Amino acid sequence: MRLSNILIDKGLVNQEQMDRALEFKNSKRIRLDRALIQTGAVSEKDLLATLGEHLNMPLVSLAQAPVDPEVVKLLPPKLVYRRRVMPLWRRNGLLEVAISNPFESYALDDIQLLTGQKVRAVLGCEEEIERLIKEYYGLGGDTINELTGGLDDGTLTLSADGTKSEDLMEMAQEASVIKLVNEIIVEAVNERASDIHIEPYEGELSIRYRVDGVLRPASVPTQIHQFQAAIISRIKILANLNIAERRVPQGGRIKFYIGGRQIDVRVSVIPMIFGEGIVMRLLDKANVLFTLPQLGMDEETFASFKQLIARPHGIILVTGPTGSGKTTTLYAALNAIVGKEIKVLTVEDPVEYNLQGVNQIPVDHQVGMSFERGLRSILRHDPDVVMIGEIRDLETAQAAVQASLTGHLVLSTLHTNDACSAPMRLLDMGIEPYLVSSTLIAAMAQRLVRKLCNECKEAYEANPKTLPSDFKVHPSERLYRAVGCDSCRQSGYRGRSGVYELMLMNDDIAELITYRKPTYEIVTAARKNGLRFLREDGWLKTRRGITDVSEVVKNTAI
């Protein structure tokens, strides 16, 4: 019986949906079952359940499947990757194998011929099978198998410096190496990673992805270290770096298009004891260019910040450590400001994203293009709003102050732990107190906390005795905690949100700055003016079920 007849008879799809799926199938040259799923006619789970019932194949959930490692060894990676099958366990004298295509009889024949055992197929969702294959056979396992010729005994010849005996340029251009590097990057994009860390150790090449601020090891075959030099050379070629130079740090950029999305990759290469280490920062415009309402500010902070960026002049500083989302906040602010009546200029090191309608200038220290020089030059271009990537020194700070005094709104970042330390940091750089008090209009500290996965977060009754002393809750108040599911890769978290601490300048704070009063007095005055600490904003998001207690504790201080 044909697949279309089975699904229509069961009432899962109608004829119109089937016709649309058939047209999609022919245009994309894919299987009918995949076409039905991709066009939204039916869910994969319902489709497999119906076919499993018709073909007497049980549908199993592979999310927490107890895979037998000894069974995994029975099948070579080449077969597993080519046929997209996953061996699970032996049961009642049968080797059970998960497949997502119930009509893949050739794969079962191959497995039975190879192992000499009777094979029983069970159905599983394609994404779950792919996840198990990567977990047990490693990312790019089929490519590694192709490169080694199926050998896994360390017989490949390495030269004294750890590179292959073949020419590095030739090896890096091999189709298999190109495919392997592409798979590493595509997997990072699929995992929503912000960075890829490639780290060489003695007899090992570690690949880790930073997802929602946390590093996760990538599942790669152990023999991948044999291709360390080729992988690194391939990445350096893509980034237009010198593959022969392995003694000094290098930096470059790569541009990819994955699934119609533009991914800019910032590459940093540093020589280490056992070879060169690489960090690739993935800059995905679709995931990073937020609007102000998407940043996670509460209504009060959002309203105040929106008023601040509408001011005609003054300095607004966003503070926090590296990786706290400061640049993202500034980009969101610029997106809210930019328009036909306003000219916006930025000086950045480096320019991470191209913003429509914003004139962006990259810093280049090799030719003497510094923050300070760029800022002084762009003031002659009659901007209304100026964004400086970071105030690092006295010269840049003086230029920012001068821009503010001449009628410009200046946005920038500063490395301080809290909002109230920002004016003192400017004073420490050498800016006169009266200039800081007259130009600074606000400072906002921020951190990023992981958001609880909406699919699996679990409510529980709070116990005040087990919570931090500064988090006051009622005994019956309900909070939320991480659990883990397929949607969040069993982590319990998906995405990140900012927690904010906004200090608004007033006459009292300005006077304290003018007389160089200590930071704790500025904090006292700011509290009277409505300042809410980072940790307090974190507790507010915990009560709303956005994040949990552990994330707030980890990312903020009392």
Coordinates of C-alpha atoms in Angstrom, one line a residue:
M1 CA 0.0 0.0 0.0
R2 CA 1.4 3.4 -1.0
L3 CA 2.4 5.9 1.7
S4 CA 0.0 8.5 0.4
N5 CA -3.0 6.1 0.6
I6 CA -2.0 5.0 4.2
L7 CA -1.9 8.6 5.5
I8 CA -5.1 9.7 3.7
D9 CA -7.0 6.6 4.9
K10 CA -5.9 7.2 8.5
G11 CA -7.1 10.8 8.2
L12 CA -3.7 12.3 9.0
V13 CA -3.6 14.4 5.8
N14 CA -6.1 15.4 3.2
Q15 CA -5.6 15.3 -0.6
E16 CA -4.8 19.0 -0.8
Q17 CA -2.0 18.6 1.7
M18 CA -0.7 15.5 -0.1
D19 CA -0.7 17.3 -3.5
R20 CA 1.3 20.2 -2.0
A21 CA 3.8 17.8 -0.4
L22 CA 4.2 15.9 -3.7
E23 CA 5.0 19.2 -5.5
F24 CA 7.5 20.1 -2.7
K25 CA 9.0 16.6 -2.9
N26 CA 9.6 16.9 -6.7
S27 CA 11.0 20.4 -6.5
K28 CA 13.4 19.6 -3.6
R29 CA 14.1 16.0 -4.7
I30 CA 13.5 14.5 -1.2
R31 CA 11.5 11.6 0.1
L32 CA 7.7 12.0 0.4
D33 CA 7.7 11.5 4.2
R34 CA 10.3 14.4 4.6
A35 CA 8.2 16.6 2.3
L36 CA 5.1 16.0 4.4
I37 CA 6.9 16.9 7.6
Q38 CA 8.6 20.0 6.1
T39 CA 5.4 21.4 4.6
G40 CA 3.7 21.0 8.0
A41 CA 1.1 18.5 6.8
V42 CA 1.9 16.1 9.6
S43 CA 4.3 15.8 12.5
E44 CA 7.2 13.3 12.3
K45 CA 6.0 11.6 15.4
D46 CA 2.5 11.0 14.1
L47 CA 3.8 9.9 10.7
L48 CA 6.1 7.3 12.2
A49 CA 3.5 6.1 14.6
T50 CA 1.1 5.5 11.8
L51 CA 3.6 3.8 9.6
G52 CA 4.9 1.7 12.5
E53 CA 1.5 0.4 13.2
H54 CA 1.0 -0.5 9.5
L55 CA 4.4 -2.1 9.1
N56 CA 4.6 -3.7 12.6
M57 CA 7.5 -1.5 13.7
P58 CA 7.4 0.0 17.1
L59 CA 8.1 3.7 17.6
V60 CA 10.6 4.4 20.4
S61 CA 11.7 7.6 22.1
L62 CA 15.4 7.9 21.8
A63 CA 15.8 11.0 24.0
Q64 CA 16.9 8.9 27.0
A65 CA 17.7 5.6 25.1
P66 CA 20.1 3.3 27.0
V67 CA 22.4 2.5 24.1
D68 CA 24.7 -0.5 24.5
P69 CA 28.3 0.6 23.7
E70 CA 29.3 -3.0 22.7
V71 CA 26.5 -3.0 20.1
V72 CA 27.7 0.4 18.8
K73 CA 31.1 -1.2 18.0
L74 CA 29.4 -3.8 15.7
L75 CA 28.7 -1.2 13.0
P76 CA 31.4 0.8 11.2
P77 CA 30.9 4.6 11.1
K78 CA 30.8 4.6 7.3
L79 CA 27.6 2.4 7.2
V80 CA 26.0 4.3 10.1
Y81 CA 26.5 7.7 8.5
R82 CA 25.6 6.5 5.0
R83 CA 22.4 4.7 6.0
R84 CA 21.5 7.0 8.9
V85 CA 20.8 4.1 11.3
M86 CA 21.7 3.7 15.0
P87 CA 22.3 0.4 16.7
L88 CA 20.7 0.4 20.1
W89 CA 20.9 -2.9 22.0
R90 CA 20.5 -6.7 21.8
R91 CA 17.2 -8.0 22.9
N92 CA 15.8 -11.6 22.7
G93 CA 18.6 -12.6 20.3
L94 CA 17.9 -9.7 18.0
L95 CA 20.0 -6.7 17.2
E96 CA 17.7 -3.7 17.4
V97 CA 18.5 -0.8 15.1
A98 CA 16.7 2.6 15.0
I99 CA 15.8 4.0 11.6
S100 CA 13.7 7.0 10.6
N101 CA 12.8 5.7 7.1
P102 CA 10.6 2.6 7.6
F103 CA 11.1 1.6 3.9
E104 CA 14.9 1.4 4.2
S105 CA 15.1 -2.3 3.8
Y106 CA 18.6 -2.2 2.2
A107 CA 20.1 -0.8 5.3
L108 CA 18.8 -3.7 7.4
D109 CA 20.1 -6.2 4.8
D110 CA 23.5 -4.6 5.0
I111 CA 23.6 -4.8 8.8
Q112 CA 22.5 -8.4 8.9
L113 CA 25.1 -9.4 6.3
L114 CA 27.9 -7.5 8.1
T115 CA 27.1 -8.7 11.6
G116 CA 25.7 -12.1 10.9
Q117 CA 22.9 -11.4 13.4
K118 CA 19.1 -11.1 13.0
V119 CA 18.1 -7.5 12.9
R120 CA 14.9 -5.9 14.1
A121 CA 14.1 -2.3 13.1
V122 CA 12.5 0.2 15.4
L123 CA 11.4 3.7 14.4
G124 CA 12.8 6.9 15.8
C125 CA 12.7 10.6 14.9
E126 CA 15.4 11.6 12.5
E127 CA 16.7 14.4 14.7
E128 CA 17.1 12.0 17.7
I129 CA 18.9 9.4 15.5
E130 CA 21.3 12.1 14.3
R131 CA 22.0 13.2 17.9
L132 CA 22.8 9.6 18.9
I133 CA 25.1 9.1 15.9
K134 CA 27.0 12.2 16.7
E135 CA 27.2 11.2 20.4
Y136 CA 28.5 7.7 19.9
Y137 CA 30.3 7.9 16.6
G138 CA 31.4 11.5 16.8
L139 CA 30.9 14.6 14.7
G140 CA 32.2 13.9 11.2
G141 CA 32.8 10.3 12.0
D142 CA 32.3 9.2 8.4
T143 CA 34.7 11.8 7.2
I144 CA 37.4 10.8 9.7
N145 CA 36.8 7.2 8.7
E146 CA 37.3 8.2 5.0
L147 CA 40.5 10.1 5.8
T148 CA 42.0 7.2 7.8
G149 CA 40.9 4.6 5.3
G150 CA 39.1 2.8 8.1
L151 CA 42.3 2.6 10.2
D152 CA 42.2 3.5 13.9
D153 CA 45.6 2.3 15.1
G154 CA 47.7 5.5 14.9
T155 CA 49.6 4.2 11.9
L156 CA 49.4 7.6 10.1
T157 CA 52.9 9.2 9.8
L158 CA 53.4 12.5 11.6
S159 CA 56.4 14.7 11.2
A160 CA 58.4 16.1 14.2
D161 CA 56.3 19.2 14.5
G162 CA 53.0 17.3 14.5
T163 CA 52.0 18.0 10.9
K164 CA 51.3 15.4 8.3
S165 CA 54.1 14.4 6.0
E166 CA 52.1 15.6 3.0
D167 CA 52.1 19.3 2.0
L168 CA 49.8 21.2 4.3
M169 CA 48.2 23.3 1.6
E170 CA 47.3 20.2 -0.4
M171 CA 45.9 18.4 2.6
A172 CA 43.9 21.4 3.7
Q173 CA 42.3 21.5 0.3
E174 CA 41.2 17.8 0.3
A175 CA 37.5 17.4 -0.1
S176 CA 37.3 15.3 3.1
V177 CA 39.1 18.0 5.2
I178 CA 36.9 20.7 3.7
K179 CA 33.8 18.7 4.6
L180 CA 35.0 18.0 8.1
V181 CA 35.6 21.7 8.9
N182 CA 32.3 22.6 7.3
E183 CA 30.6 20.0 9.6
I184 CA 32.2 21.5 12.7
I185 CA 31.0 25.0 11.8
V186 CA 27.5 23.9 10.8
E187 CA 27.1 21.9 14.0
A188 CA 28.0 24.9 16.0
V189 CA 25.4 27.0 14.2
N190 CA 22.8 24.3 14.7
E191 CA 23.7 24.2 18.5
R192 CA 23.3 28.0 18.7
A193 CA 26.9 28.3 19.7
S194 CA 28.6 31.7 20.0
D195 CA 32.1 30.4 19.9
I196 CA 34.1 27.3 18.7
H197 CA 37.2 26.4 20.7
I198 CA 39.7 24.1 19.0
E199 CA 42.4 23.3 21.6
P200 CA 45.4 21.0 21.0
Y201 CA 46.7 18.8 23.8
E202 CA 49.2 15.9 23.8
G203 CA 47.7 13.2 21.6
E204 CA 44.3 14.9 21.6
L205 CA 42.4 17.7 19.8
S206 CA 39.6 19.1 21.9
I207 CA 36.6 20.9 20.2
R208 CA 34.1 22.7 22.4
Y209 CA 31.1 24.9 21.7
R210 CA 30.1 27.8 23.9
V211 CA 26.3 27.7 24.1
D212 CA 24.4 30.3 26.2
G213 CA 27.7 31.2 27.8
V214 CA 28.7 27.7 28.8
L215 CA 31.3 25.5 27.1
R216 CA 30.1 22.1 26.0
P217 CA 32.4 19.4 24.5
A218 CA 31.6 18.4 21.0
S219 CA 31.4 14.7 20.3
V220 CA 34.2 14.0 17.9
P221 CA 36.1 10.8 17.1
T222 CA 39.3 10.3 19.1
Q223 CA 41.4 10.0 16.0
I224 CA 40.5 13.5 14.9
H225 CA 43.8 14.7 16.5
Q226 CA 45.6 13.0 13.6
F227 CA 44.2 15.7 11.3
Q228 CA 44.9 18.6 13.6
A229 CA 47.4 20.4 11.2
A230 CA 45.0 19.9 8.3
I231 CA 42.0 21.3 10.1
I232 CA 43.9 24.3 11.4
S233 CA 45.4 25.0 8.0
R234 CA 42.0 24.8 6.4
I235 CA 40.6 27.3 8.8
K236 CA 43.6 29.6 8.3
I237 CA 43.1 29.4 4.5
L238 CA 39.4 30.3 4.8
A239 CA 40.4 33.3 7.0
N240 CA 43.2 34.4 4.6
L241 CA 45.9 33.8 7.2
N242 CA 49.5 32.6 6.6
I243 CA 49.5 28.8 7.1
A244 CA 53.3 28.6 7.2
E245 CA 53.5 31.0 10.2
R246 CA 52.9 29.1 13.4
R247 CA 55.0 31.2 15.9
V248 CA 52.9 34.3 16.3
P249 CA 49.1 35.0 16.9
Q250 CA 47.0 35.7 13.8
G251 CA 43.5 37.0 13.3
G252 CA 41.1 37.0 10.4
R253 CA 37.4 36.7 9.3
I254 CA 35.4 34.2 7.3
K255 CA 31.9 34.7 5.8
F256 CA 29.5 31.7 5.4
Y257 CA 26.0 31.3 4.2
I258 CA 24.1 28.5 6.1
G259 CA 20.5 27.9 5.3
G260 CA 20.1 31.3 3.8
R261 CA 21.6 33.0 6.9
Q262 CA 24.8 35.0 6.7
I263 CA 27.3 33.9 9.4
D264 CA 30.4 36.0 10.0
V265 CA 33.2 34.1 11.8
R266 CA 36.0 36.0 13.6
V267 CA 39.1 33.8 13.8
S268 CA 41.8 34.0 16.4
V269 CA 44.9 31.7 16.2
I270 CA 47.4 31.5 19.0
P271 CA 50.5 29.2 19.1
M272 CA 50.5 26.7 22.1
I273 CA 52.7 23.9 23.4
F274 CA 51.1 21.2 21.3
G275 CA 50.2 23.2 18.2
E276 CA 48.0 26.2 17.4
G277 CA 44.8 26.8 19.3
I278 CA 41.8 28.5 17.5
V279 CA 38.8 30.3 18.8
M280 CA 36.1 31.2 16.2
R281 CA 33.5 33.7 17.2
L282 CA 30.2 33.1 15.3
L283 CA 28.4 36.3 14.5
D284 CA 24.9 35.4 13.4
K285 CA 22.9 38.6 12.5
A286 CA 19.6 36.8 13.0
N287 CA 20.4 35.8 16.6
V288 CA 22.3 38.8 17.9
L289 CA 20.6 41.9 16.5
F290 CA 17.9 42.4 19.0
T291 CA 15.4 45.2 19.4
L292 CA 15.3 46.9 22.8
P293 CA 12.1 45.1 24.0
Q294 CA 13.9 41.7 23.3
L295 CA 16.8 42.4 25.7
G296 CA 14.9 41.5 28.8
M297 CA 14.6 44.8 30.6
D298 CA 11.7 45.2 32.9
E299 CA 9.1 47.9 32.1
E300 CA 10.6 50.6 34.3
T301 CA 14.2 50.2 33.1
F302 CA 13.1 49.9 29.5
A303 CA 11.1 53.2 29.8
S304 CA 14.0 55.0 31.4
F305 CA 16.6 53.7 28.9
K306 CA 14.3 54.6 26.0
Q307 CA 14.1 58.2 27.3
L308 CA 17.9 58.3 27.7
I309 CA 18.7 57.4 24.1
A310 CA 16.3 60.1 22.9
R311 CA 18.3 62.8 24.7
P312 CA 20.1 65.3 22.4
H313 CA 23.5 65.1 24.2
G314 CA 25.3 63.4 27.0
I315 CA 27.2 60.2 27.6
I316 CA 25.5 56.9 28.3
L317 CA 27.8 54.1 29.5
V318 CA 27.0 50.3 29.5
T319 CA 29.3 48.5 31.8
G320 CA 30.2 44.9 32.6
P321 CA 32.8 42.2 32.0
T322 CA 33.6 40.7 28.6
G323 CA 30.7 38.6 27.3
S324 CA 28.0 40.3 29.3
G325 CA 26.1 41.6 26.2
K326 CA 27.2 45.2 26.2
T327 CA 27.7 45.5 22.4
T328 CA 24.3 43.8 21.8
T329 CA 22.7 46.4 24.0
L330 CA 24.4 49.3 22.2
Y331 CA 23.4 47.8 18.8
A332 CA 19.8 47.5 20.0
A333 CA 19.9 51.2 21.1
L334 CA 21.2 52.3 17.7
N335 CA 18.5 50.3 15.9
A336 CA 15.9 52.2 18.0
I337 CA 17.6 55.6 17.3
V338 CA 18.5 55.4 13.6
G339 CA 16.3 57.1 11.1
K340 CA 16.3 59.4 8.1
E341 CA 16.5 62.5 10.3
I342 CA 19.4 61.3 12.5
K343 CA 23.0 60.6 11.5
V344 CA 24.7 57.9 13.5
L345 CA 28.5 57.2 13.4
T346 CA 30.3 54.4 15.2
V347 CA 34.0 53.6 15.9
E348 CA 34.4 49.9 16.7
D349 CA 37.2 47.3 17.2
P350 CA 36.2 45.3 15.3
V351 CA 32.9 46.1 13.5
E352 CA 30.9 43.0 14.4
Y353 CA 27.7 43.6 12.5
N354 CA 26.7 45.9 9.6
L355 CA 23.8 48.1 10.8
Q356 CA 21.5 49.5 8.1
G357 CA 21.6 53.3 8.1
V358 CA 24.6 53.5 10.5
N359 CA 28.1 54.7 9.4
Q360 CA 30.6 52.3 11.0
I361 CA 34.3 52.9 11.2
P362 CA 36.7 50.0 12.1
V363 CA 39.7 50.6 14.3
D364 CA 43.0 49.6 12.7
H365 CA 46.0 50.1 15.0
Q366 CA 48.5 49.0 12.3
V367 CA 47.8 52.2 10.3
G368 CA 47.3 54.4 13.4
M369 CA 43.4 54.4 13.3
S370 CA 42.7 54.4 17.1
F371 CA 39.4 55.0 18.9
E372 CA 40.6 58.5 19.8
R373 CA 41.7 59.4 16.3
G374 CA 38.5 58.0 14.7
L375 CA 36.3 59.8 17.2
R376 CA 38.0 63.2 16.6
S377 CA 37.7 62.7 12.8
I378 CA 34.0 61.7 12.7
L379 CA 32.9 64.8 14.7
R380 CA 33.7 66.7 11.5
H381 CA 31.1 64.6 9.7
D382 CA 28.2 66.3 11.6
P383 CA 26.8 63.2 13.5
D384 CA 23.9 63.4 15.9
V385 CA 24.7 60.2 17.7
V386 CA 28.2 58.6 18.2
M387 CA 28.9 55.1 19.4
I388 CA 32.4 54.2 20.7
G389 CA 33.0 50.5 21.0
E390 CA 34.9 50.9 24.3
I391 CA 36.5 53.7 26.4
R392 CA 39.9 52.2 27.2
D393 CA 42.1 55.1 27.9
L394 CA 42.3 58.8 28.7
E395 CA 42.5 60.0 25.1
T396 CA 39.3 58.1 24.1
A397 CA 37.5 59.3 27.3
Q398 CA 38.5 62.9 26.6
A399 CA 37.3 62.7 23.0
A400 CA 33.9 61.2 24.3
V401 CA 33.5 64.1 26.8
Q402 CA 34.4 66.7 24.1
A403 CA 31.8 65.1 21.7
S404 CA 29.2 65.3 24.4
L405 CA 30.0 68.9 25.3
T406 CA 29.6 69.9 21.6
G407 CA 26.0 68.6 21.4
H408 CA 26.3 64.9 20.6
L409 CA 24.8 61.8 22.3
V410 CA 27.6 59.4 23.0
L411 CA 27.1 55.7 23.7
S412 CA 29.9 53.5 24.8
T413 CA 31.0 50.6 27.0
L414 CA 33.3 50.5 30.1
H415 CA 34.8 47.6 32.1
T416 CA 33.4 48.1 35.6
N417 CA 31.6 45.6 37.9
D418 CA 28.6 47.9 38.6
A419 CA 26.9 51.1 37.4
C420 CA 28.0 53.3 40.2
S421 CA 31.7 52.6 39.6
A422 CA 31.5 54.0 36.1
P423 CA 32.0 57.7 37.0
M424 CA 34.9 56.8 39.3
R425 CA 36.5 54.8 36.5
L426 CA 36.4 58.0 34.3
L427 CA 38.0 59.9 37.2
D428 CA 40.7 57.3 37.5
M429 CA 41.5 57.7 33.8
G430 CA 42.2 61.4 34.4
I431 CA 38.9 63.2 33.4
E432 CA 38.1 66.2 35.5
P433 CA 35.3 65.6 38.0
Y434 CA 33.2 68.6 36.8
L435 CA 33.4 67.2 33.2
V436 CA 32.2 63.8 34.3
S437 CA 29.3 65.2 36.4
S438 CA 28.2 67.5 33.5
T439 CA 28.4 65.0 30.6
L440 CA 27.5 61.6 32.1
I441 CA 23.7 61.1 32.1
A442 CA 23.5 57.4 32.9
A443 CA 25.5 54.3 33.5
M444 CA 23.9 50.8 33.1
A445 CA 25.6 47.6 34.4
Q446 CA 24.5 44.3 32.9
R447 CA 25.0 40.6 33.0
L448 CA 23.6 37.6 31.1
V449 CA 21.7 34.8 32.7
R450 CA 20.5 31.6 31.0
K451 CA 16.7 31.5 30.4
L452 CA 14.8 28.4 31.6
C453 CA 13.5 26.3 28.7
N454 CA 9.8 26.9 28.4
E455 CA 9.2 23.3 27.2
C456 CA 10.5 21.6 30.4
K457 CA 10.9 24.1 33.3
E458 CA 9.3 22.8 36.5
A459 CA 7.5 24.8 39.2
Y460 CA 8.2 24.1 42.9
E461 CA 7.4 25.6 46.2
A462 CA 10.1 27.9 47.5
N463 CA 11.8 27.0 50.8
P464 CA 13.3 30.2 52.3
K465 CA 15.9 28.2 54.3
T466 CA 17.6 26.9 51.1
L467 CA 17.6 30.2 49.3
P468 CA 20.3 33.0 49.5
S469 CA 19.7 35.3 52.4
D470 CA 19.0 38.3 50.2
F471 CA 16.2 36.5 48.3
K472 CA 13.1 37.0 50.3
V473 CA 10.2 34.8 49.3
H474 CA 7.0 33.6 50.9
P475 CA 7.0 29.9 52.0
S476 CA 4.2 29.1 49.5
E477 CA 5.7 31.1 46.6
R478 CA 6.3 29.1 43.5
L479 CA 9.6 29.3 41.6
Y480 CA 10.9 27.4 38.6
R481 CA 13.9 25.2 38.0
A482 CA 15.7 23.6 35.1
V483 CA 14.8 20.0 34.1
G484 CA 16.0 19.2 30.6
C485 CA 14.4 18.0 27.4
D486 CA 15.1 17.5 23.7
S487 CA 14.3 21.1 22.9
C488 CA 17.2 22.4 25.1
R489 CA 19.5 19.4 24.6
Q490 CA 18.8 18.2 28.2
S491 CA 20.4 21.3 29.6
G492 CA 17.2 22.9 31.0
Y493 CA 18.1 26.3 29.5
R494 CA 17.5 27.9 26.1
G495 CA 18.7 31.4 25.3
R496 CA 19.8 34.2 27.6
S497 CA 18.4 37.3 29.1
G498 CA 20.0 40.4 30.5
V499 CA 19.8 41.6 34.1
Y500 CA 20.3 45.3 34.5
E501 CA 21.3 48.0 37.0
L502 CA 20.6 51.5 35.7
M503 CA 22.0 54.5 37.5
L504 CA 20.4 57.8 36.4
M505 CA 22.3 61.0 37.1
N506 CA 20.8 63.7 39.3
D507 CA 22.0 66.7 41.2
D508 CA 23.0 64.8 44.3
I509 CA 25.1 62.2 42.4
A510 CA 26.7 64.9 40.3
E511 CA 27.7 66.8 43.4
L512 CA 29.3 63.7 44.9
I513 CA 31.3 63.1 41.7
T514 CA 32.4 66.7 41.6
Y515 CA 33.9 66.4 45.1
R516 CA 35.3 62.9 44.4
K517 CA 33.3 61.2 47.0
P518 CA 33.7 57.4 47.4
T519 CA 31.6 54.9 45.4
Y520 CA 29.5 53.8 48.4
E521 CA 28.2 57.3 48.8
I522 CA 27.2 57.4 45.1
V523 CA 25.5 54.0 45.6
T524 CA 23.5 55.5 48.6
A525 CA 22.4 58.5 46.5
A526 CA 21.5 56.3 43.5
R527 CA 19.4 54.0 45.7
K528 CA 17.4 57.0 46.8
N529 CA 17.0 57.8 43.1
G530 CA 15.5 54.3 42.4
L531 CA 18.6 52.2 41.6
R532 CA 17.9 48.5 41.6
F533 CA 21.0 46.2 41.9
L534 CA 21.8 43.6 39.3
R535 CA 21.0 40.8 41.9
E536 CA 17.6 42.4 42.6
D537 CA 16.7 42.4 38.9
G538 CA 17.8 38.8 38.8
W539 CA 15.5 37.9 41.6
L540 CA 12.6 39.7 39.8
K541 CA 13.3 37.5 36.7
T542 CA 13.5 34.4 39.0
R543 CA 10.0 35.2 40.4
R544 CA 8.7 35.5 36.8
G545 CA 10.1 32.1 35.8
I546 CA 12.5 33.6 33.3
T547 CA 15.6 32.1 35.0
D548 CA 16.4 30.2 38.2
V549 CA 18.2 30.9 41.5
S550 CA 21.5 29.2 40.5
E551 CA 21.9 31.4 37.4
V552 CA 21.4 34.6 39.4
V553 CA 23.9 33.5 42.1
K554 CA 26.5 32.5 39.5
N555 CA 26.4 35.8 37.6
T556 CA 25.8 38.4 40.2
A557 CA 27.3 39.4 43.6
I558 CA 25.6 40.5 46.8

